[in-house]
Tab-separated table of N, CA and C in Angstrom:
chain	number	residue	atom	x	y	z
A	1	MET	N	-9.524	6.176	-18.213
A	1	MET	CA	-8.125	6.013	-18.178
A	1	MET	C	-7.945	5.172	-16.501
A	2	PHE	N	-7.471	4.255	-16.857
A	2	PHE	CA	-7.468	3.596	-14.936
A	2	PHE	C	-5.404	3.896	-14.097
A	3	ASP	N	-5.797	3.840	-13.015
A	3	ASP	CA	-4.743	4.023	-12.967
A	3	ASP	C	-4.715	2.262	-13.009
A	4	ARG	N	-2.650	2.026	-12.382
A	4	ARG	CA	-1.996	1.115	-12.974
A	4	ARG	C	-1.331	0.547	-11.731
A	5	LEU	N	-1.792	-0.304	-10.855
A	5	LEU	CA	-0.489	-1.104	-9.242
A	5	LEU	C	0.371	-1.787	-9.602
A	6	GLU	N	1.853	-1.372	-9.234
A	6	GLU	CA	2.222	-2.705	-9.222
A	6	GLU	C	2.967	-2.576	-7.395
A	7	ILE	N	3.166	-3.842	-7.097
A	7	ILE	CA	3.564	-3.786	-5.517
A	7	ILE	C	4.826	-4.705	-5.041
A	8	ARG	N	5.666	-3.363	-4.971
A	8	ARG	CA	7.250	-4.362	-5.094
A	8	ARG	C	7.814	-4.254	-3.349
A	9	VAL	N	8.620	-5.608	-3.054
A	9	VAL	CA	8.810	-5.727	-1.634
A	9	VAL	C	10.010	-5.256	-1.121
A	10	VAL	N	10.731	-4.420	-0.053
A	10	VAL	CA	11.835	-4.676	0.148
A	10	VAL	C	11.831	-5.496	0.741
A	11	ALA	N	13.058	-5.598	0.082
A	11	ALA	CA	14.184	-6.383	1.114
A	11	ALA	C	14.270	-6.528	2.751
A	12	PRO	N	14.406	-6.586	4.251
A	12	PRO	CA	14.491	-6.921	5.162
A	12	PRO	C	15.790	-5.972	5.276
A	13	GLY	N	16.141	-5.254	5.930
A	13	GLY	CA	17.316	-4.815	6.552
A	13	GLY	C	17.687	-4.853	8.087
A	14	PRO	N	18.465	-4.138	8.614
A	14	PRO	CA	19.068	-3.825	9.909
A	14	PRO	C	17.852	-3.614	10.744
A	15	ARG	N	17.181	-2.366	10.326
A	15	ARG	CA	15.726	-1.877	11.394
A	15	ARG	C	14.165	-2.366	10.876
A	16	PHE	N	14.294	-2.591	10.006
A	16	PHE	CA	12.769	-3.289	10.259
A	16	PHE	C	12.588	-4.691	8.673
A	17	ALA	N	11.272	-5.723	9.116
A	17	ALA	CA	11.358	-6.597	8.271
A	17	ALA	C	10.869	-6.413	7.066
A	18	ALA	N	10.761	-7.273	6.291
A	18	ALA	CA	10.766	-7.276	4.763
A	18	ALA	C	9.562	-5.957	4.651
A	19	GLN	N	9.325	-5.180	4.162
A	19	GLN	CA	7.783	-4.940	3.771
A	19	GLN	C	7.817	-4.318	1.736
A	20	LEU	N	5.366	-3.578	1.790
A	20	LEU	CA	5.936	-3.271	1.180
A	20	LEU	C	5.769	-2.017	0.570
A	21	ARG	N	5.204	-1.537	-1.118
A	21	ARG	CA	5.503	-1.053	-1.070
A	21	ARG	C	5.119	-0.648	-1.672
A	22	PHE	N	3.346	0.815	-2.473
A	22	PHE	CA	2.440	0.892	-3.862
A	22	PHE	C	2.922	1.604	-4.481
A	23	TRP	N	3.297	1.351	-5.979
A	23	TRP	CA	3.883	2.403	-7.098
A	23	TRP	C	2.957	2.131	-7.744
A	24	VAL	N	2.214	3.657	-8.329
A	24	VAL	CA	0.778	4.258	-8.393
A	24	VAL	C	1.174	4.689	-10.059
A	25	ASN	N	1.226	3.943	-10.970
A	25	ASN	CA	1.691	4.811	-12.511
A	25	ASN	C	3.666	5.185	-11.901
A	26	GLY	N	3.668	4.429	-11.702
A	26	GLY	CA	5.199	4.692	-11.978
A	26	GLY	C	5.369	5.415	-11.110
A	27	GLU	N	4.471	5.679	-9.378
A	27	GLU	CA	5.468	6.009	-8.317
A	27	GLU	C	5.003	5.765	-7.456
A	28	ASP	N	5.747	6.273	-6.021
A	28	ASP	CA	6.242	5.740	-5.047
A	28	ASP	C	5.212	6.163	-4.467
A	29	VAL	N	4.091	5.695	-4.343
A	29	VAL	CA	2.785	6.289	-3.265
A	29	VAL	C	3.043	5.667	-1.731
A	30	VAL	N	3.157	5.333	-1.263
A	30	VAL	CA	3.894	5.383	0.436
A	30	VAL	C	5.311	6.581	0.644
A	31	GLY	N	6.066	6.169	-0.662
A	31	GLY	CA	7.394	7.177	-0.518
A	31	GLY	C	6.824	9.202	-0.794
A	32	ALA	N	6.198	9.072	-1.328
A	32	ALA	CA	4.690	10.582	-1.707
A	32	ALA	C	4.718	11.098	-0.844
A	33	ALA	N	3.981	10.356	-0.029
A	33	ALA	CA	2.957	10.464	1.530
A	33	ALA	C	3.545	10.510	2.746
A	34	VAL	N	4.159	9.903	2.383
A	34	VAL	CA	5.005	9.616	4.044
A	34	VAL	C	6.643	10.258	4.818
A	35	GLY	N	7.183	10.994	3.009
A	35	GLY	CA	8.681	11.186	3.076
A	35	GLY	C	10.096	9.775	3.535
A	36	GLU	N	10.963	10.741	3.454
A	36	GLU	CA	12.275	9.438	3.113
A	36	GLU	C	12.162	9.271	4.661
A	37	GLY	N	12.554	7.838	4.919
A	37	GLY	CA	12.455	6.780	5.443
A	37	GLY	C	10.869	5.957	5.864
A	38	GLY	N	10.330	6.961	5.317
A	38	GLY	CA	8.561	6.240	6.111
A	38	GLY	C	8.887	4.449	5.211
A	39	ARG	N	8.602	3.579	5.661
A	39	ARG	CA	8.004	2.444	5.497
A	39	ARG	C	6.208	2.136	5.543
A	40	GLY	N	6.474	1.183	4.214
A	40	GLY	CA	5.268	0.901	4.133
A	40	GLY	C	4.932	-0.947	5.013
A	41	PRO	N	3.867	-1.794	4.976
A	41	PRO	CA	3.071	-3.053	5.545
A	41	PRO	C	4.260	-4.023	5.391
A	42	PHE	N	4.412	-4.186	6.745
A	42	PHE	CA	5.099	-5.313	6.607
A	42	PHE	C	4.676	-6.691	5.735
A	43	ALA	N	5.435	-7.023	4.992
A	43	ALA	CA	5.150	-8.359	4.020
A	43	ALA	C	4.390	-9.304	4.260
A	44	ALA	N	5.189	-9.759	5.931
A	44	ALA	CA	4.634	-10.885	6.442
A	44	ALA	C	2.606	-10.691	6.585
A	45	ASP	N	2.509	-9.900	7.028
A	45	ASP	CA	1.266	-9.118	7.116
A	45	ASP	C	-0.121	-8.729	6.641
A	46	ALA	N	1.164	-8.046	5.507
A	46	ALA	CA	0.285	-7.562	4.054
A	46	ALA	C	-0.030	-8.734	3.108
A	47	LEU	N	1.235	-9.933	3.033
A	47	LEU	CA	1.276	-10.500	2.292
A	47	LEU	C	1.740	-13.066	2.809
A	48	PRO	N	-0.123	-12.414	3.510
A	48	PRO	CA	-0.102	-13.537	5.566
A	48	PRO	C	0.503	-14.842	4.013
A	49	ALA	N	1.177	-16.068	4.260
A	49	ALA	CA	1.523	-17.208	3.887
A	49	ALA	C	0.065	-18.362	4.396
A	50	GLY	N	-0.665	-18.711	2.973
A	50	GLY	CA	-1.560	-19.989	3.457
A	50	GLY	C	-2.490	-18.648	3.397
A	51	GLY	N	-3.278	-17.638	3.473
A	51	GLY	CA	-4.152	-17.243	3.625
A	51	GLY	C	-4.101	-15.961	2.191
A	52	LEU	N	-5.883	-14.753	2.802
A	52	LEU	CA	-5.819	-14.544	1.174
A	52	LEU	C	-4.995	-13.073	1.511
A	53	SER	N	-4.495	-11.939	1.249
A	53	SER	CA	-3.884	-10.597	1.660
A	53	SER	C	-5.076	-9.647	1.785
A	54	PRO	N	-4.963	-8.935	2.702
A	54	PRO	CA	-5.982	-7.235	3.260
A	54	PRO	C	-6.001	-6.374	2.069
A	55	PHE	N	-5.869	-6.714	1.007
A	55	PHE	CA	-5.035	-5.333	0.269
A	55	PHE	C	-5.840	-6.377	-1.229
A	56	ARG	N	-6.747	-7.819	-0.825
A	56	ARG	CA	-8.192	-8.109	-2.088
A	56	ARG	C	-8.732	-6.924	-2.479
A	57	ALA	N	-9.706	-7.232	-2.812
A	57	ALA	CA	-10.595	-5.878	-3.234
A	57	ALA	C	-11.452	-6.817	-2.799
A	58	THR	N	-12.970	-6.109	-1.435
A	58	THR	CA	-14.603	-7.011	-1.934
A	58	THR	C	-15.315	-5.742	-2.473
A	59	GLY	N	-16.634	-5.493	-2.729
A	59	GLY	CA	-17.330	-5.014	-2.212
A	59	GLY	C	-17.639	-4.157	-0.782
A	60	GLU	N	-16.744	-5.051	0.074
A	60	GLU	CA	-17.403	-3.831	1.130
A	60	GLU	C	-15.685	-3.514	1.595
A	61	ALA	N	-16.227	-1.651	1.891
A	61	ALA	CA	-15.183	-0.753	2.129
A	61	ALA	C	-14.017	-1.415	3.446
A	62	ARG	N	-12.470	-0.756	3.043
A	62	ARG	CA	-12.354	-2.000	4.170
A	62	ARG	C	-11.238	-0.216	4.386
A	63	ARG	N	-10.974	0.146	5.372
A	63	ARG	CA	-9.943	1.020	5.587
A	63	ARG	C	-8.226	0.418	6.377
A	64	LEU	N	-6.666	0.466	4.939
A	64	LEU	CA	-6.262	-0.332	5.034
A	64	LEU	C	-4.680	0.336	5.331
A	65	GLU	N	-4.141	0.136	5.949
A	65	GLU	CA	-2.924	0.966	6.427
A	65	GLU	C	-2.068	0.903	5.263
A	66	LEU	N	-1.158	2.320	4.493
A	66	LEU	CA	-0.315	1.299	3.343
A	66	LEU	C	0.855	1.864	4.066
A	67	GLY	N	1.080	3.470	4.998
A	67	GLY	CA	2.790	3.379	4.963
A	67	GLY	C	2.508	3.742	6.211
A	68	GLU	N	3.375	4.474	6.859
A	68	GLU	CA	3.578	5.600	7.953
A	68	GLU	C	4.895	5.856	8.139
A	69	PRO	N	5.244	6.946	9.180
A	69	PRO	CA	7.033	7.405	8.730
A	69	PRO	C	8.051	7.106	9.556
A	70	ASP	N	8.955	7.355	9.232
A	70	ASP	CA	10.094	6.938	9.799
A	70	ASP	C	9.226	7.280	12.116
A	71	CYS	N	8.696	8.566	11.996
A	71	CYS	CA	8.939	8.196	13.875
A	71	CYS	C	7.719	7.691	13.901
A	72	THR	N	7.336	6.099	13.479
A	72	THR	CA	6.044	5.625	13.241
A	72	THR	C	4.621	5.852	13.391
A	73	GLY	N	3.564	5.447	12.703
A	73	GLY	CA	2.352	6.123	13.496
A	73	GLY	C	1.490	6.847	14.015
A	74	GLY	N	2.284	6.018	15.238
A	74	GLY	CA	1.855	6.385	16.233
A	74	GLY	C	2.314	7.263	16.903
A	75	CYS	N	3.079	8.130	15.849
A	75	CYS	CA	3.581	9.555	16.793
A	75	CYS	C	2.904	9.955	15.426
A	76	CYS	N	2.769	10.320	14.123
A	76	CYS	CA	2.150	11.017	13.551
A	76	CYS	C	1.021	11.157	12.990
A	77	GLY	N	0.249	9.458	12.941
A	77	GLY	CA	0.123	8.342	11.825
A	77	GLY	C	-0.565	7.996	10.916
A	78	PHE	N	-1.299	7.103	10.111
A	78	PHE	CA	-0.987	6.377	9.150
A	78	PHE	C	-0.922	7.127	7.886
A	79	LEU	N	-0.411	6.615	6.497
A	79	LEU	CA	-1.455	6.535	5.333
A	79	LEU	C	-2.087	5.986	5.206
A	80	THR	N	-2.737	5.304	4.770
A	80	THR	CA	-4.354	4.774	4.980
A	80	THR	C	-4.913	5.233	3.899
A	81	ALA	N	-6.027	4.370	3.402
A	81	ALA	CA	-6.690	4.452	2.692
A	81	ALA	C	-8.192	3.746	2.583
A	82	VAL	N	-9.615	3.974	1.983
A	82	VAL	CA	-10.303	2.561	1.772
A	82	VAL	C	-9.610	2.215	0.793
A	83	VAL	N	-10.056	0.746	0.474
A	83	VAL	CA	-10.523	0.263	-0.875
A	83	VAL	C	-11.820	-0.083	-0.523
A	84	GLN	N	-11.989	-0.108	-2.340
A	84	GLN	CA	-12.883	-1.163	-2.809
A	84	GLN	C	-13.149	-1.431	-4.071
A	85	ARG	N	-14.608	-2.691	-4.149
A	85	ARG	CA	-14.599	-2.746	-5.098
A	85	ARG	C	-15.852	-2.768	-5.679
A	86	PHE	N	-16.162	-1.666	-6.837
A	86	PHE	CA	-17.242	-1.784	-7.717
A	86	PHE	C	-17.329	-2.281	-8.286
A	87	GLY	N	-17.873	-3.392	-8.968
A	87	GLY	CA	-18.095	-4.804	-10.481
A	87	GLY	C	-16.500	-4.263	-10.635
A	88	GLU	N	-15.751	-3.794	-11.807
A	88	GLU	CA	-14.932	-4.198	-13.170
A	88	GLU	C	-13.650	-3.603	-12.190
A	89	ILE	N	-13.833	-2.702	-11.030
A	89	ILE	CA	-12.866	-1.283	-10.490
A	89	ILE	C	-12.853	-1.596	-9.330
A	90	VAL	N	-11.387	-1.219	-9.273
A	90	VAL	CA	-10.954	-1.409	-7.808
A	90	VAL	C	-10.895	0.301	-7.574
A	91	GLN	N	-11.170	1.174	-6.349
A	91	GLN	CA	-11.134	2.758	-6.159
A	91	GLN	C	-10.520	2.330	-4.834
A	92	TRP	N	-9.387	2.982	-4.229
A	92	TRP	CA	-8.507	3.464	-3.809
A	92	TRP	C	-8.889	5.104	-3.519
A	93	SER	N	-10.477	5.563	-2.249
A	93	SER	CA	-10.428	6.804	-1.630
A	93	SER	C	-10.014	7.482	-0.339
A	94	ASP	N	-10.554	8.733	0.155
A	94	ASP	CA	-10.645	8.483	1.676
A	94	ASP	C	-9.416	8.893	1.941
A	95	TRP	N	-8.447	9.344	1.833
A	95	TRP	CA	-7.580	9.282	2.171
A	95	TRP	C	-6.989	9.800	3.237
A	96	GLU	N	-6.344	9.062	3.935
A	96	GLU	CA	-5.785	9.785	5.418
A	96	GLU	C	-4.132	9.745	5.637
A	97	VAL	N	-3.461	11.300	6.089
A	97	VAL	CA	-1.756	11.006	5.234
A	97	VAL	C	-1.256	11.530	6.833
A	98	PRO	N	-0.548	10.692	7.029
A	98	PRO	CA	0.828	10.796	8.537
A	98	PRO	C	0.672	12.297	8.247
A	99	TRP	N	1.142	13.330	9.206
A	99	TRP	CA	1.192	14.782	10.292
A	99	TRP	C	1.464	14.868	11.531
A	100	ALA	N	3.357	15.731	10.678
A	100	ALA	CA	4.451	16.179	11.746
A	100	ALA	C	4.371	18.077	12.428
A	101	ALA	N	4.599	18.182	13.230
A	101	ALA	CA	3.976	19.715	14.149
A	101	ALA	C	5.125	20.160	13.072
A	102	HIS	N	6.082	19.232	12.599
A	102	HIS	CA	7.466	20.179	12.186
A	102	HIS	C	7.223	20.009	11.413
A	103	THR	N	6.267	20.032	9.917
A	103	THR	CA	6.432	19.891	8.546
A	103	THR	C	4.617	20.663	8.317
A	104	PRO	N	4.580	21.269	6.644
A	104	PRO	CA	3.089	21.520	6.873
A	104	PRO	C	2.419	20.343	6.243
A	105	VAL	N	1.096	20.396	6.807
A	105	VAL	CA	0.006	19.162	6.262
A	105	VAL	C	-0.133	18.943	4.988
A	106	PRO	N	0.196	18.114	4.720
A	106	PRO	CA	0.287	17.283	3.860
A	106	PRO	C	-0.900	17.092	2.501
A	107	TYR	N	-0.520	16.752	1.251
A	107	TYR	CA	-2.393	16.874	0.660
A	107	TYR	C	-2.031	15.011	0.675
A	108	PRO	N	-3.402	15.084	0.642
A	108	PRO	CA	-4.098	12.667	-0.099
A	108	PRO	C	-3.533	13.843	-0.897
A	109	PRO	N	-2.940	12.174	-1.425
A	109	PRO	CA	-3.135	11.567	-2.991
A	109	PRO	C	-4.510	11.519	-3.339
A	110	PRO	N	-5.083	11.947	-5.267
A	110	PRO	CA	-5.895	11.546	-5.466
A	110	PRO	C	-6.600	10.527	-5.552
A	111	GLU	N	-7.369	10.198	-5.541
A	111	GLU	CA	-8.866	8.642	-5.449
A	111	GLU	C	-7.919	7.710	-6.420
A	112	LEU	N	-7.865	7.395	-6.393
A	112	LEU	CA	-7.460	6.010	-7.685
A	112	LEU	C	-8.837	5.091	-8.554
A	113	HIS	N	-8.337	4.638	-9.506
A	113	HIS	CA	-9.729	3.008	-10.169
A	113	HIS	C	-7.933	2.425	-10.386
A	114	PHE	N	-8.808	0.998	-9.890
A	114	PHE	CA	-7.587	0.026	-10.958
A	114	PHE	C	-8.775	-0.762	-12.204
A	115	GLU	N	-8.330	-0.910	-13.036
A	115	GLU	CA	-9.202	-2.052	-13.557
A	115	GLU	C	-9.263	-3.484	-12.962
A	116	ALA	N	-10.206	-3.607	-12.209
A	116	ALA	CA	-10.565	-4.576	-11.454
A	116	ALA	C	-9.237	-6.044	-11.984
A	117	SER	N	-9.291	-6.612	-13.196
A	117	SER	CA	-8.223	-8.078	-13.404
A	117	SER	C	-7.182	-7.538	-13.404
A	118	GLN	N	-6.826	-6.326	-12.863
A	118	GLN	CA	-5.084	-5.861	-12.952
A	118	GLN	C	-4.645	-6.014	-12.160
A	119	TYR	N	-5.770	-4.643	-11.116
A	119	TYR	CA	-5.639	-4.990	-10.171
A	119	TYR	C	-5.408	-6.901	-8.579
A	120	ASP	N	-5.980	-7.270	-9.392
A	120	ASP	CA	-6.395	-8.730	-8.603
A	120	ASP	C	-5.162	-9.566	-9.757
A	121	ALA	N	-4.984	-9.002	-10.451
A	121	ALA	CA	-3.431	-10.380	-10.960
A	121	ALA	C	-2.160	-9.877	-10.175
A	122	GLU	N	-2.124	-8.094	-10.165
A	122	GLU	CA	-1.097	-7.871	-8.959
A	122	GLU	C	-0.764	-8.914	-7.530
A	123	VAL	N	-2.314	-8.014	-6.895
A	123	VAL	CA	-1.994	-8.855	-5.021
A	123	VAL	C	-1.546	-9.750	-5.127
A	124	ALA	N	-2.184	-10.866	-6.222
A	124	ALA	CA	-2.087	-12.486	-6.299
A	124	ALA	C	-0.593	-12.837	-7.163
A	125	ARG	N	0.084	-11.848	-7.545
A	125	ARG	CA	1.286	-12.344	-8.056
A	125	ARG	C	2.012	-11.987	-6.724
A	126	ALA	N	2.077	-10.474	-6.416
A	126	ALA	CA	2.666	-11.151	-4.787
A	126	ALA	C	2.355	-11.357	-3.843
A	127	GLU	N	1.228	-11.680	-3.678
A	127	GLU	CA	0.799	-13.229	-2.804
A	127	GLU	C	1.700	-14.927	-2.713
A	128	ALA	N	1.733	-14.859	-3.813
A	128	ALA	CA	2.335	-15.875	-4.653
A	128	ALA	C	3.725	-15.873	-4.238
A	129	ASP	N	4.617	-14.837	-5.051
A	129	ASP	CA	5.771	-14.182	-4.730
A	129	ASP	C	6.769	-14.093	-2.940
A	130	ARG	N	7.709	-15.555	-2.484
A	130	ARG	CA	7.525	-15.342	-1.398
A	130	ARG	C	9.369	-15.038	-1.008
A	131	TRP	N	10.057	-14.405	-2.526
A	131	TRP	CA	11.116	-14.427	-1.896
A	131	TRP	C	11.915	-14.062	-0.925
A	132	TRP	N	11.030	-13.244	-0.360
A	132	TRP	CA	11.794	-12.209	0.726
A	132	TRP	C	11.570	-13.030	1.840
A	133	GLN	N	10.544	-14.546	2.226
A	133	GLN	CA	10.624	-15.097	2.957
A	133	GLN	C	11.765	-16.472	3.469
A	134	VAL	N	12.858	-16.177	1.960
A	134	VAL	CA	13.817	-17.410	1.984
A	134	VAL	C	14.927	-16.600	2.770
A	135	SER	N	15.616	-18.085	3.650
A	135	SER	CA	16.734	-17.156	4.338
A	135	SER	C	17.914	-16.154	4.002
A	136	ARG	N	18.464	-15.788	4.949
A	136	ARG	CA	19.942	-15.421	3.840
A	136	ARG	C	21.321	-15.556	4.532
């Protein structure tokens, strides 16, 4: 059985620009791994206007930043995963999870496997939906 990806854009707020959150099988991967107050990558970087998202999976393995804790990734590290396509499967693996001296060492998420057609459609949908760029 394949995992299911949903990419959500969180509206810009007083502290941060619009950001992405990755929901897998109904669970917020970023929130679960970085905790309360953490954030995902900025939507403008992850979903560039007129360009392709770095989240598009290819046969070349790439480490991508998926999130960071409230104290910033420069302090405690980033939530990252290696994203790679293997034929009709997109895999997220080799997780790195932020760590803070005042919290126990977190466990990385499990290796995830997405059906490539569903994964590609979700990334394309997120690239095309630019609601967060509209001036308020």
